[in-house]
Structures are given as structure tokens and as C-alpha cells.
Coordinates of C-alpha atoms and ligand atoms in Angstrom, one line a residue:
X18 CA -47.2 70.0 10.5
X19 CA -45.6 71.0 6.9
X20 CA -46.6 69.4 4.4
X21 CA -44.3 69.4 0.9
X22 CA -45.3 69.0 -2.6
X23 CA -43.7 67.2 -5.4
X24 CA -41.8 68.7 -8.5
X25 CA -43.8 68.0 -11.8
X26 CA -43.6 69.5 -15.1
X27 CA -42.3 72.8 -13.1
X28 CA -45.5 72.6 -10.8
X29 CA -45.5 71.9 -7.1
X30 CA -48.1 69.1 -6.7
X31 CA -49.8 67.2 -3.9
X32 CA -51.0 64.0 -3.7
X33 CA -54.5 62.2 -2.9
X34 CA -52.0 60.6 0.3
X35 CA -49.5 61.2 2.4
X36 CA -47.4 59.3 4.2
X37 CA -45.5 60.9 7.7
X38 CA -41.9 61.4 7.9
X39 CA -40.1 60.9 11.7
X40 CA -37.4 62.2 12.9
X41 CA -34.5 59.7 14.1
X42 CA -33.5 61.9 17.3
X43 CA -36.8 62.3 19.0
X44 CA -39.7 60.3 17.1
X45 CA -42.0 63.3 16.4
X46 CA -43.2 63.5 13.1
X47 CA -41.6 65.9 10.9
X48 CA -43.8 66.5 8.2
X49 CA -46.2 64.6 5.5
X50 CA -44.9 63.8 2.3
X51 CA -46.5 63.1 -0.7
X52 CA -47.7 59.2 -2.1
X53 CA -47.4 59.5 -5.7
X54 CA -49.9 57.5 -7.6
X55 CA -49.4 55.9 -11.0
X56 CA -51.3 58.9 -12.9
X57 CA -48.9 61.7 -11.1
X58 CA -45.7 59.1 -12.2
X59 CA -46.8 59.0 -15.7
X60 CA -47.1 63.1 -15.7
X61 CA -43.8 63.4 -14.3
X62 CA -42.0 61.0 -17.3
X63 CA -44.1 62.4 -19.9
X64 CA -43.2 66.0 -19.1
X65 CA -39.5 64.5 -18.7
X66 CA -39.6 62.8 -22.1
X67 CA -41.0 66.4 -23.5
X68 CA -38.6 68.4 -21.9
X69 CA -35.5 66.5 -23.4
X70 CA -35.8 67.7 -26.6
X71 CA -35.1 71.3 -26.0
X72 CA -33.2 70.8 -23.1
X73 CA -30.4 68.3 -25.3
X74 CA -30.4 70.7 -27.7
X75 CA -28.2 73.6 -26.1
X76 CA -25.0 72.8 -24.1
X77 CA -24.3 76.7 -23.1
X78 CA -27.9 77.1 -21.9
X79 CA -27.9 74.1 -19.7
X80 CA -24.0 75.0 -18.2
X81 CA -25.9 78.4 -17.4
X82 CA -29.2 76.7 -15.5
X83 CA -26.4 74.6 -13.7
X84 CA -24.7 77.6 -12.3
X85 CA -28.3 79.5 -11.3
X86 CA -28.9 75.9 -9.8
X87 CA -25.9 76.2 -7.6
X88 CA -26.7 79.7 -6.5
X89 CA -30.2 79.0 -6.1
X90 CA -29.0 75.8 -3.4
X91 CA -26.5 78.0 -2.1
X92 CA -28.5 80.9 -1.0
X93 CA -31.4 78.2 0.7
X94 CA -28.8 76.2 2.6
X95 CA -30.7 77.7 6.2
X96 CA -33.8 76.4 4.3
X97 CA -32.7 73.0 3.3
X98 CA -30.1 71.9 5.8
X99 CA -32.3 71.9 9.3
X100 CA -35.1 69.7 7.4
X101 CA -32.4 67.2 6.4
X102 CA -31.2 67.0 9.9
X103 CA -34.4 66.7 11.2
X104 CA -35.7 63.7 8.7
X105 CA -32.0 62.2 8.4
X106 CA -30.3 62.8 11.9
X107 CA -27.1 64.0 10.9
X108 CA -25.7 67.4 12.4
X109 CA -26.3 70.1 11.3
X110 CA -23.2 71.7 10.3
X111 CA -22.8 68.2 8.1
X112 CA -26.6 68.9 6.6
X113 CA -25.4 72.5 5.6
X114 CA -22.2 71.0 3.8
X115 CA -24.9 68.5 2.1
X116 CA -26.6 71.2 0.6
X117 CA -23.6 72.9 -0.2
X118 CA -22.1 70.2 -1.6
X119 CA -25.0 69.7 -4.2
X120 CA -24.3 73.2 -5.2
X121 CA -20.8 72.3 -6.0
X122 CA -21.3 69.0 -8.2
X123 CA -23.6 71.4 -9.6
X124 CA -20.9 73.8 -10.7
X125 CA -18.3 71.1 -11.9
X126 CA -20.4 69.8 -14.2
X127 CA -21.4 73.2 -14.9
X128 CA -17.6 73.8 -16.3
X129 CA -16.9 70.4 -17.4
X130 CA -15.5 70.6 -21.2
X131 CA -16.0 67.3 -23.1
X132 CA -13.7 67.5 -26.3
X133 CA -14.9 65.9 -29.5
X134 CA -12.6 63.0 -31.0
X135 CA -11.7 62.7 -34.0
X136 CA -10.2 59.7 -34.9
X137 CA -9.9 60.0 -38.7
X138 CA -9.1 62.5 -40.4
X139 CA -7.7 61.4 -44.2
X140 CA -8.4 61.6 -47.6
X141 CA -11.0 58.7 -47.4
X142 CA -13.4 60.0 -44.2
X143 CA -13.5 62.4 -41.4
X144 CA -14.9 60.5 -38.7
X145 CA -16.2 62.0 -35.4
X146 CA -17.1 60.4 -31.9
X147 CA -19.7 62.0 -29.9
X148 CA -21.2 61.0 -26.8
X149 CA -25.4 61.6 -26.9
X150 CA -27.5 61.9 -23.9
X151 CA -29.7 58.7 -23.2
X152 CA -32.9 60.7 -22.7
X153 CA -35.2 60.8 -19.5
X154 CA -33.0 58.8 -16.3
X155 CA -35.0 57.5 -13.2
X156 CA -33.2 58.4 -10.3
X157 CA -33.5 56.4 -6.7
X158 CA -31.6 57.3 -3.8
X159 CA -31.2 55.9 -0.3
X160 CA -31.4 57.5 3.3
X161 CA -27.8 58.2 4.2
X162 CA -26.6 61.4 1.6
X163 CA -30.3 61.9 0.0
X164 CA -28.9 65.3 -1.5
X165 CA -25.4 64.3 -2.6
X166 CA -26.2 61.5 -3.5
X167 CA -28.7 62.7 -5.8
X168 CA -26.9 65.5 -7.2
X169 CA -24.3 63.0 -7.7
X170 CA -26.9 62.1 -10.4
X171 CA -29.0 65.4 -11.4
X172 CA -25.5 67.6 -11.9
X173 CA -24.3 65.0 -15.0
X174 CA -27.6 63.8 -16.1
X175 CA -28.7 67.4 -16.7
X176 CA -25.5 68.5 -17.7
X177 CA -25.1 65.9 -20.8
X178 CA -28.5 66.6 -22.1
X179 CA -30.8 63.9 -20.3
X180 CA -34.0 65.1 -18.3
X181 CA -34.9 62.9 -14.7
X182 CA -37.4 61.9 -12.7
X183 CA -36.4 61.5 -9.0
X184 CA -37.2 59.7 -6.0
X185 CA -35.6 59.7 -2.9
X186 CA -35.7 57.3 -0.3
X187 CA -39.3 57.3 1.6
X188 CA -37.3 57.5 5.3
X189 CA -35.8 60.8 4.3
X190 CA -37.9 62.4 0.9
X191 CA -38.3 66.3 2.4
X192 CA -34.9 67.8 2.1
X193 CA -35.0 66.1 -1.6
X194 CA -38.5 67.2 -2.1
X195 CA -37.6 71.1 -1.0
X196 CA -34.5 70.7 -3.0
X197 CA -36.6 70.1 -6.2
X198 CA -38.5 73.2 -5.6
X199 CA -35.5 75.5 -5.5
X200 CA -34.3 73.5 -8.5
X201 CA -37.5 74.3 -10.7
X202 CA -37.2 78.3 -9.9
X203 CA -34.7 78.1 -12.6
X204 CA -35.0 74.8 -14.2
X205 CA -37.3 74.5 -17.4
X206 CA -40.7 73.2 -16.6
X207 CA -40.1 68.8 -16.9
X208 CA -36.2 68.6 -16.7
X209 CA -36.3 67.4 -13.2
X210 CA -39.2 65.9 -12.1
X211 CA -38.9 65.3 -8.0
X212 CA -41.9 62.5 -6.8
X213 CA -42.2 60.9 -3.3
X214 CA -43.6 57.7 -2.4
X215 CA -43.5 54.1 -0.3
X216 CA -41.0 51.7 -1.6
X217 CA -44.2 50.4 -4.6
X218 CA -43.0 53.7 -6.3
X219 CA -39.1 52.5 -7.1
X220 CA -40.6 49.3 -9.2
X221 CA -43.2 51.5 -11.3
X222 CA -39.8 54.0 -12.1
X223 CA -37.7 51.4 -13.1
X224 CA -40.8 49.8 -14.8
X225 CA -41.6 52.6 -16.9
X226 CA -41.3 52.5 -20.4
X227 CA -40.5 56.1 -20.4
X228 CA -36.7 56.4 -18.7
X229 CA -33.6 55.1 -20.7
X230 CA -32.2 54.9 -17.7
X231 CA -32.0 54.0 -14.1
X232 CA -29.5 55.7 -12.0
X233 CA -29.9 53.7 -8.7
X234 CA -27.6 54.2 -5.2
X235 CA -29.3 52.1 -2.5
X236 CA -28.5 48.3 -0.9
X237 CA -27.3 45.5 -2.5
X238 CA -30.9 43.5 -2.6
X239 CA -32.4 46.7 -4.2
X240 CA -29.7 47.2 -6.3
X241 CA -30.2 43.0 -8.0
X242 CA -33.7 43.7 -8.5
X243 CA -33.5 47.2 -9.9
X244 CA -31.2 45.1 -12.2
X245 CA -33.7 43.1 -13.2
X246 CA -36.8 45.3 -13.8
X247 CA -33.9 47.3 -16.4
X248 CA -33.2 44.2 -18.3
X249 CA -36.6 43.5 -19.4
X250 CA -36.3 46.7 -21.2
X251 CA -32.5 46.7 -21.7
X252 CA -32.6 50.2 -19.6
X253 CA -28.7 51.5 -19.1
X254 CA -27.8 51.1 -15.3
X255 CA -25.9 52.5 -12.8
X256 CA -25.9 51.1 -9.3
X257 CA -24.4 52.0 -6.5
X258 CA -24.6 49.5 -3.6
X259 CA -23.0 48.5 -0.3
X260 CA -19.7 48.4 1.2
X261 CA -17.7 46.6 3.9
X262 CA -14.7 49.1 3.6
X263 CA -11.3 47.3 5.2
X264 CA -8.9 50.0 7.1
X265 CA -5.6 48.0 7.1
X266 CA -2.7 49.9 9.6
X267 CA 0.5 48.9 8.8
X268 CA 3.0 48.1 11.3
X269 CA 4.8 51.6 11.6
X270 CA 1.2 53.2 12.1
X271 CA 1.7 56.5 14.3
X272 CA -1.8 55.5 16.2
X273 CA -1.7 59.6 17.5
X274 CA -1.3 60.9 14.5
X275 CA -3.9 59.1 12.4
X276 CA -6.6 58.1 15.4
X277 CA -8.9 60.9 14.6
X278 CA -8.9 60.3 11.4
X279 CA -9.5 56.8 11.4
X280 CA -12.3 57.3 14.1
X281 CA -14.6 59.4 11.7
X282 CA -13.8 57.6 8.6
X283 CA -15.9 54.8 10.5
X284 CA -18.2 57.1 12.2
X285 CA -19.0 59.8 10.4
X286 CA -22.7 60.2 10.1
X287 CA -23.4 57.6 12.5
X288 CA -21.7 54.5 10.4
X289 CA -24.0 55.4 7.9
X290 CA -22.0 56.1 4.5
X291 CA -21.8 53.1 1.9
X292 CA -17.9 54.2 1.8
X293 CA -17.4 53.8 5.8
X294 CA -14.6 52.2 7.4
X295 CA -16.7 49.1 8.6
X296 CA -13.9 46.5 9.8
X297 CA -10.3 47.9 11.2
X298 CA -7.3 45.2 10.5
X299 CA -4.4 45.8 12.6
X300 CA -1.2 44.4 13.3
X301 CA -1.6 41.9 16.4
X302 CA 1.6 43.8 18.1
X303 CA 0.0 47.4 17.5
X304 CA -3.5 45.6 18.4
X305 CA -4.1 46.8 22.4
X306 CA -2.7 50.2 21.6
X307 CA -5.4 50.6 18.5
X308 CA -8.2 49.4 20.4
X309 CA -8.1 51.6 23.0
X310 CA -7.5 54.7 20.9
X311 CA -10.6 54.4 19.1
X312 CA -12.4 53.2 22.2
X313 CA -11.5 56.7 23.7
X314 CA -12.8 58.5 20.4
X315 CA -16.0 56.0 20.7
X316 CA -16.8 57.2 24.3
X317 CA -15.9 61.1 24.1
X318 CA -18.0 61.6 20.8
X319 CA -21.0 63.7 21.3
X320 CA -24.5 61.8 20.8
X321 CA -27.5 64.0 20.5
X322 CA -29.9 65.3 18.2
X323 CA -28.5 66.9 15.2
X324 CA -30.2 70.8 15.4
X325 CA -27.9 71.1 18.9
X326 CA -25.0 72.7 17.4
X327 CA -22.8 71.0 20.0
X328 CA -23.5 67.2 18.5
X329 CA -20.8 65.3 16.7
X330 CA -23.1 62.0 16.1
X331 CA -27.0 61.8 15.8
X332 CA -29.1 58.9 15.7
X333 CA -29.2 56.0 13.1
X334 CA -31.9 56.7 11.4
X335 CA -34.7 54.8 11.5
X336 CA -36.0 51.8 13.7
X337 CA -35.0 49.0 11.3
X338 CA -31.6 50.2 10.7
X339 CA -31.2 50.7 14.6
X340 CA -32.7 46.5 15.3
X341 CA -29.9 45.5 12.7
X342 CA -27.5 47.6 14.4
X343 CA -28.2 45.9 17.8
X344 CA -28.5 42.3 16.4
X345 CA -24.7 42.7 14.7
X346 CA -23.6 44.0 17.9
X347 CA -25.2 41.2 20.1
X348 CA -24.5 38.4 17.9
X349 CA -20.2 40.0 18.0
X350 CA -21.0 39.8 21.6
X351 CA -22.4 36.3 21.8
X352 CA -19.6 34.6 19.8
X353 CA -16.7 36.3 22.2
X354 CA -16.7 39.7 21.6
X355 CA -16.2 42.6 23.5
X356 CA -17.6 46.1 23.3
X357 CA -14.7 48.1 24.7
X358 CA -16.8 51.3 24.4
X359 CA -20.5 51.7 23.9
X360 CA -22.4 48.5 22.8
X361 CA -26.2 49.2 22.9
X362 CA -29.3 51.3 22.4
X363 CA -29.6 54.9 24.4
X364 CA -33.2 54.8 25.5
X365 CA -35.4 57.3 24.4
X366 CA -37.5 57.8 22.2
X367 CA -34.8 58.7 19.6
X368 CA -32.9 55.7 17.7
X369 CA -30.0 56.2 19.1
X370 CA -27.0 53.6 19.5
X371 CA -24.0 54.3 21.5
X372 CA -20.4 54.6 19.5
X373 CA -19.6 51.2 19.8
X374 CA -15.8 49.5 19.4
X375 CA -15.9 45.9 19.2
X376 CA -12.6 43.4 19.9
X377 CA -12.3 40.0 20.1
X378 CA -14.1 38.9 16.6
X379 CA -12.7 37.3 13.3
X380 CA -13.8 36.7 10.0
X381 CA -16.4 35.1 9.9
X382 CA -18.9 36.9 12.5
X383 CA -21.6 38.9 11.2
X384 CA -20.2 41.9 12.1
X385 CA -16.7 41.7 10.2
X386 CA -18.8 39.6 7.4
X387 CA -21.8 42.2 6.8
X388 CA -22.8 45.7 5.8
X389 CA -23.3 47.0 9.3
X390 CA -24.1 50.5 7.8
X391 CA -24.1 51.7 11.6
X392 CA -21.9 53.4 14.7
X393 CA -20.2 49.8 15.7
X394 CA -16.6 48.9 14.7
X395 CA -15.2 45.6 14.7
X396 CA -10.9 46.1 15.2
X397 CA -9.7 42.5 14.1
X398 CA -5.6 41.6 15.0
X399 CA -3.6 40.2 11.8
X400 CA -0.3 38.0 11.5
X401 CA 1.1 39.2 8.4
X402 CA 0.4 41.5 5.7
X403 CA -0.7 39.0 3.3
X404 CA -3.2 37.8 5.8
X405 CA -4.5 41.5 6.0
X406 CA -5.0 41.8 2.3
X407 CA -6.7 38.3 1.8
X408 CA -9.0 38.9 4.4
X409 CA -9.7 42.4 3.2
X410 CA -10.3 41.5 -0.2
X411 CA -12.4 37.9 0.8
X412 CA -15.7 39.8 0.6
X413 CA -18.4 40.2 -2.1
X414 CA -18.1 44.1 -1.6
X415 CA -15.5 46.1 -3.0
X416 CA -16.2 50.0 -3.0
X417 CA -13.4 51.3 -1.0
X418 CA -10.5 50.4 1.1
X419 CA -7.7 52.7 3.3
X420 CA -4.4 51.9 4.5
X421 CA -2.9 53.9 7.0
X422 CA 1.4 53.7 7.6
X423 CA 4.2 56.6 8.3
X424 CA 5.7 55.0 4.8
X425 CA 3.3 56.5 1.7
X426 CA 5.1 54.4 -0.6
X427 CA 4.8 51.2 1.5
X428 CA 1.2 51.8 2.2
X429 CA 0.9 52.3 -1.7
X430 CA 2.0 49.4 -2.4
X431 CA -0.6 47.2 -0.4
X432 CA -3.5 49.7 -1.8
X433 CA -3.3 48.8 -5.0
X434 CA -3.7 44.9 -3.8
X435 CA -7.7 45.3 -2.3
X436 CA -9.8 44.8 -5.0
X437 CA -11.9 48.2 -4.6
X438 CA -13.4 51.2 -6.4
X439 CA -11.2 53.7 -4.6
X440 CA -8.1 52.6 -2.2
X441 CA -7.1 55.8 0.3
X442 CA -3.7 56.2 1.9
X443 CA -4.0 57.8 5.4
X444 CA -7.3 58.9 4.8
X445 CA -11.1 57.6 3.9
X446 CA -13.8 59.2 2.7
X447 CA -12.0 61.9 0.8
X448 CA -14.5 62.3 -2.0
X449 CA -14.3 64.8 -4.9
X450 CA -16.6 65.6 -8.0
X451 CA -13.6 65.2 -10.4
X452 CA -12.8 62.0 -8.9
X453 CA -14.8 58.8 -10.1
X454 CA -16.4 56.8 -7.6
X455 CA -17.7 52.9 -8.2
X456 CA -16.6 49.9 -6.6
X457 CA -15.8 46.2 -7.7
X458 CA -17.8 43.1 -7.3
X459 CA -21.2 43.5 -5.7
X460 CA -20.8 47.4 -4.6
X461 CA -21.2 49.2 -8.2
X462 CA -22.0 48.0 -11.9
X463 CA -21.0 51.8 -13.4
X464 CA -19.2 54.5 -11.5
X465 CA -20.3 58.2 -10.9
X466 CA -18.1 61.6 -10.5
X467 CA -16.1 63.2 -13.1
X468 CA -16.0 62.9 -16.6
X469 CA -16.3 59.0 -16.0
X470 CA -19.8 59.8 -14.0
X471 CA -20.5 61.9 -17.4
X472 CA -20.1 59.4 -19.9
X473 CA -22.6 57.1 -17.9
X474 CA -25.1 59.3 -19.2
X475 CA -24.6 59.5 -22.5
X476 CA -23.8 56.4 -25.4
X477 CA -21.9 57.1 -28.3
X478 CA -22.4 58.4 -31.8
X479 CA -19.9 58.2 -34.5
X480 CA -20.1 60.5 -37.3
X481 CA -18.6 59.2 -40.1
X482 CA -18.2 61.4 -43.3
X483 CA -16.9 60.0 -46.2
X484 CA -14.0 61.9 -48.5
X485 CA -13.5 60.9 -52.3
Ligands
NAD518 P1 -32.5 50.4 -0.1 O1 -32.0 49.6 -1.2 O2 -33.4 49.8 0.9 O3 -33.4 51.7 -0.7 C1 -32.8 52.5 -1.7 C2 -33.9 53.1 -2.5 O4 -34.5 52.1 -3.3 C3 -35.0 53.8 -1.7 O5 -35.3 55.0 -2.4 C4 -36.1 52.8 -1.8 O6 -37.4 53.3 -1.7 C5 -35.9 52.2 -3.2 N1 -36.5 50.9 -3.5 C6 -36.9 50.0 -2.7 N2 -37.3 48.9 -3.3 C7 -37.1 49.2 -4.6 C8 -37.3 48.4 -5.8 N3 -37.8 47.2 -5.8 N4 -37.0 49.0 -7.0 C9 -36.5 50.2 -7.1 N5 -36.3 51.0 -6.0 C10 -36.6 50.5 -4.8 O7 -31.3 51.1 0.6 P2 -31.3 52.1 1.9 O8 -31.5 51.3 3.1 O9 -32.1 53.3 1.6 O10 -29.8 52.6 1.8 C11 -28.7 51.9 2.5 C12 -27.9 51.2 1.5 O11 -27.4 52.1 0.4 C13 -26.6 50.6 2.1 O12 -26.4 49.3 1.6 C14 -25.5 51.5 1.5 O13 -24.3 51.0 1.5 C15 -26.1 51.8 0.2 N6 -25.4 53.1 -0.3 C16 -24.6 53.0 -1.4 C17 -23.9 54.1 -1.9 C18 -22.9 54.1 -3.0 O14 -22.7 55.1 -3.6 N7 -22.4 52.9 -3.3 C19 -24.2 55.3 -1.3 C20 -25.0 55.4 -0.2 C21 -25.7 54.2 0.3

């Protein structure tokens, strides 16, 4: 069985323990990673917090280790990709567009100009506004995206000046353990520091006197405590937390045109992406017709374990996820649902649940209420628009929302009513590194992407010189 090694100060490192990695589609292990004790954590932030000070000092050198970090990710995407499928589930032509997608944030922020301001300029001062790194950033990232989502982190952080110590989730740490070592081949020893470990190793990182900052993606119970270990040391914060992403179809929907679409902005990666569709509202006249469209998409979507090059959906990915799952599903069921496709487990010794479209529920069930985070969909009928968008907005999430019409301007005009990060038109999931992405209420406190992602890293220095 592989075993991986950590990222610290440049050096691949193993630990006193291990702890075993399984794979969601058939329960074997897939390799051990390592438990990083308190005495490896402090290397890794010390050798973070001594890196920084060359590292902030030279913008052109760091955009050039940016682009050799792109290549270097590009040219080990056979390396990377099959061990994300294998500890994450996903298929692999979706693991490969992982890694390349890393390699892409990488080269954004790699170009990304940020102008200085002036904003006086007269015969008393010349002032100037610059934006300074914060220093050394603990990163923490969750099972789902554990590559994008931490290069959604590593690409500005590095690229503004800041070193990092990350650690990704402890159901899916290989893929982000192998991407650190192709990182360090051309990363100074100590900018990015990659540790594994149980869930005791988030507290000690955002503990840690060292880090300035905590960039955290993850759920929203994580995301209130990370909140509070930060505050005792006024850390800067970024979190980026659950979802329970509305889909509203307008009455002049063309169900054809849009149904695949709408299918895999629920179901891509088994349910499993914070940004998700996770409840449908439809018109109650267009309600039958919706239904079964996506039930048809639910039952001809091919389940299987990601490294067959013929699946569309692998597993969920780990055995808690897959009990929540069920328990949403059952309790829809119990209170008058109906699963018009799929509706439970696949036995096996996989986690596996089957693509499952759920009618017959309101508001107020579990599964329209909650973060199912999983491959069931609840389609709920609506009276009248208004009645669409107060049910879509009465939630304590609010990262995204979609609304799906033949009239653009129309379904416009109801997106910019859901209180959300990022309201799509015909479309979900259409995510871009120049494009910011956060979300109201519970889901995000900070956003990340583009220059907005950037600034997140940095705080501001005015340089005031005086004239006279
Ligand atoms: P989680 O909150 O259980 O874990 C996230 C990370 O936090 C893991 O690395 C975990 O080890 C670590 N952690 C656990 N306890 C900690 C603590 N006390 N202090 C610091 N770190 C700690 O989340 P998960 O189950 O891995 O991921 C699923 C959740 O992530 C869903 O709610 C999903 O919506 C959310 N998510 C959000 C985004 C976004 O960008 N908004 C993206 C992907 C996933």
C-alpha cells in the first residue's frame, strides 16, 4: 500500500502515524497518510513564517514560480488525477479537469496586475494605497474539490506575497498531499507547507500563533468554530461554507432544452459541490413535465466507480455522508414523498446511493430545509413567482441560486431578487478564476476568485508623503 509524505520546509516528511485512506467506490484502502503531530505543525509554520520574508519581497519572481507551478501540475495530471478518484470518487475525466484546473488558477493569478492608487497627488502630499500580504495563511479544505478548492487558496495567497500551511480534509488528504510535492519541485523551501492529519489537526492550525490567517472552505459547524478559535487572536478569515442552492424555472421554461443542464448542476459529482442545485422550484402547471425529465436523467446516469472511464456518477464519499444521505431521503419519504427515480443505497461494498428525484415535499422537510450535499433532489411546485423567490430566499444559506426561462431579461430580473453570492441564468455551476465567489448569510464571511479573492490576502498600507 503507498504511503505519501507531507510537504515541510521543501522536505517530504513522514510521520510517527498514519492513518488509512478508503476509497468511496469499493472500500479498499487506498493508501496511508500521514498524522501530523504538534512538533511536525510547528516546523511547518516556522519554516512558513521564514519563508515570507523573501518570498513577499519579489512580485516578478513569485508570478514566475506560479507559471512553473502550473506546468509542473500540468505535466502530473496522469499522476494526480487517478489518486483523487480513487480517495474522492469522482470520475476520472472530472479528477483530471481538477488538477488541471489548479494549474489554471495558478496561471491567473500568475498574470493578475494589481495597479497602485494614488489618491492624492497635490502640492501638500502624494499619497499611495498599497495592499501588503498578511504573512503565513492556514489553509483547510473539505472533501468534495480538495485540489480546487485549495488552489482556490494557494494561487492568491502565494501570488500576493503570503506563505501557507495546508491541510486538506482527512477523507481525501493524498491527491493534496502528491499535489504539494509537485508544488515544492519549484517552490522555495517553506512557502507551502502541505500537513495531513485527523480533524484534532484543524484546531491546532487555526490555534497557532504563527498564521495571520485562516482560509477555511468546509461546513457550516466547522466554519462557526474556525470563527471562533480566529477571534481569540483577531486572525483575518475567510470561510467558505454550505449551500442550499434554489433552481427557480420560470413559467416559459423549454424543459428539452435546459433538462441536461439542470440535471448536472444538481448532480455533478454526486450532489457533492457546496454550489449544487439542492432544491428545484417549479411552476405547479410545468410541475409533472419537470419531474419526469429529471427523473429520466436520474435513472439513465451511469453509477460506478470513477477509474471506469464509462462512469458519469461515483459514489458519495464516505459512510457518514452516505447515512445522511439516506436519512434525508427517508425522512422526504416518510412525510409524503415520492422518489420518482432511485431512492436508496446500492449495496456493495462501495457508498453508493442511487440518483434520486424526490416529489411530493414542501418547505419545511429536511430535505428542501438542509444541506443535503448528496445525489437526491427535491422538485417542489410553486403558485406564483413571488412565492418562488420568498421560499428561495427563506434559508440561512445563500451562496448561489439559478433561474432557468426562454426570456434572459425576465429571468434577470428575478436573479437579482435571491439573496446569494452568485445568481446564474440558464446555467449553475459556471465557475471562473476571474469571477468572485462568496455567498450571503451563513454560506461565506469573505469571498475568493479574482482580484476580490486577492485582496482577501492582503490589508492595506497607505503611503503618505508629505509635499511643502
Ligand atoms: P467539514 O467542516 O467537516 O470539514 C472541513 C475541513 O475542516 C476538514 O479539513 C476538517 O478536517 C477540518 N476541521 C474539522 N474540524 C475542525 C476544527 N474544529 N477547526 C478547524 N478545522 C476543522 O466539511 P466537509 O464535510 O469536509 O465538507 C463539506 C462541507 O463543505 C459542505 O457543507 C459544503 O457545502 C462545504 N463546502 C463549501 C464550499 C464553498 O466554497 N462555500 C466548497 C466546498 C464545500
Amino acid at each position: 500500500m503507498p504511503s505519501y509524505t507531507m510537504t515541510i520546509d521543501g522536505e517530504q516528511v513522514r510521520a510517527v502515524d498514519t492513518f488509512d485512506v478508503v476509497n468511496p467506490a469499493t472500500g479498499d484502502t487506498v493508501g496511508a497518510a500521514p498524522r501530523c503531530g504538534r512538533d511536525d505543525l510547528d516546523r511547518a509554520m516556522r519554516s512558513a513564517a521564514a519563508a515570507q520574508v523573501g518570498w513577499s519581497r519579489d512580485g516578478e519572481f513569485r508570478r514566475k514560480a506560479l507559471r512553473d507551478v502550473a506546468r509542473e501540475l500540468r505535466e502530473s495530471i496522469e499522476e494526480i488525477a487517478p489518486v483523487l478518484t480513487a480517495e474522492q470518487g469522482k470520475p476520472l475525466r472530472e479528477a483530471r479537469h481538477e488538477v488541471s484546473s489548479t494549474a489554471r488558477w495558478c496561471e491567473y493569478y500568475a498574470d493578475l496586475e494589481v495597479p497602485r492608487e494614488v489618491i492624492q497627488d497635490d502640492d501638500r502630499a502624494f499619497v499611495e494605497v498599497f495592499r501588503r500580504p498578511l504573512g503565513v495563511v492556514s489553509a483547510i479544505t473539505p472533501w468534495n474539490f480538495p485540489l480546487s478548492l485549495a488552489a482556490w487558496k494557494i494561487a492568491p495567497a502565494l501570488a500576493s506575497g503570503n506563505t501557507m500551511v495546508l491541510k486538506p480534509s482527512p477523507f481525501t488528504p493524498l491527491s493534496t498531499l502528491l499535489m504539494g510535492q509537485v508544488m515544492a519541485r519549484v517552490l522555495p523551501p517553506g512557502v507551502l507547507n502541505v500537513v495531513s492529519g485527523g480533524d484534532e489537526l484543524g484546531p491546532w492550525m487555526t490555534e497557532h500563533p504563527v498564521p495571520r490567517k485562516i482560509s477555511f472552505t468546509g461546513s457550516v459547524a466547522t466554519g462557526k468554530r474556525v470563527a471562533a478559535a480566529a477571534a481569540q487572536d483577531l486572525k483575518r478569515v475567510t470561510l467558505e461554507l454550505g449551500g442550499n442552492d434554489p433552481a427557480i424555472l420560470l413559467d416559459d421554461v423549454d424543459v428539452d432544452a435546459i433538462a441536461d443542464r439542470l440535471f448536472w448542476g444538481a448532480f455533478r459529482n454526486s450532489g457533492q459541490v457546496c454550489t449544487a442545485i439542492k432544491r428545484v422550484y417549479v411552476p405547479e402547471r410545468r410541475y409533472d413535465e419537470v419531474v419526469d425529465a429529471l427523473a429520466d436523467r436520474a435513472r439513465s446516469a451511469r453509477l460506478g466507480n470513477g477509474l471506469d472511464e464509462a462512469t458519469e456518477l461515483g459514489p458519495v464519499n464516505n459512510r457518514p455522508q452516505l447515512q445522511r444521505v439516506q436519512d434525508l431521503v427517508r425522512d422526504a419519504i416518510a412525510r409524503g414523498g415520492k422518489a420518482v427515480a432511485g431512492g436508496n443505497t446500492i449495496d456493495g461494498p462501495g457508498f453508493f446511493f442511487e440518483p434520486t428525484i424526490i416529489r411530493g415535499i414542501e418547505d419545511g422537510t429536511r430535505l428542501v430545509d438542509e444541506e443535503q450535499f448528496g445525489p437526491a433532489l427535491p422538485v417542489i411546485p410553486y403558485r406564483d413567482l413571488d412565492d418562488a423567490i420568498a421560499r428561495a430566499n427563506g434559508t440561512p444559506f445563500g451562496l448561489s441560486a439559478s433561474v432557468w426561462g426562454s426570456d434572459p431579461i425576465a429571468a434577470a430580473e428575478v436573479a437579482t431578487q435571491i439573496e446569494c453570492g452568485t445568481s446564474w441564468i440558464n446555467t449553475h455551476l459556471a465557475l471562473a478564476p476571474h469571477q468572485p465567489f462568496g455567498g450571503a448569510k451563513w454560506s461565506s464571511i469573505g469571498v475568493e476568485n479574482g482580484r476580490w479573492g486577492l485582496d482577501q490576502f492582503t490589508e492595506l498600507q497607505v503611503l503618505h508623503r508629505a509635499r511643502g
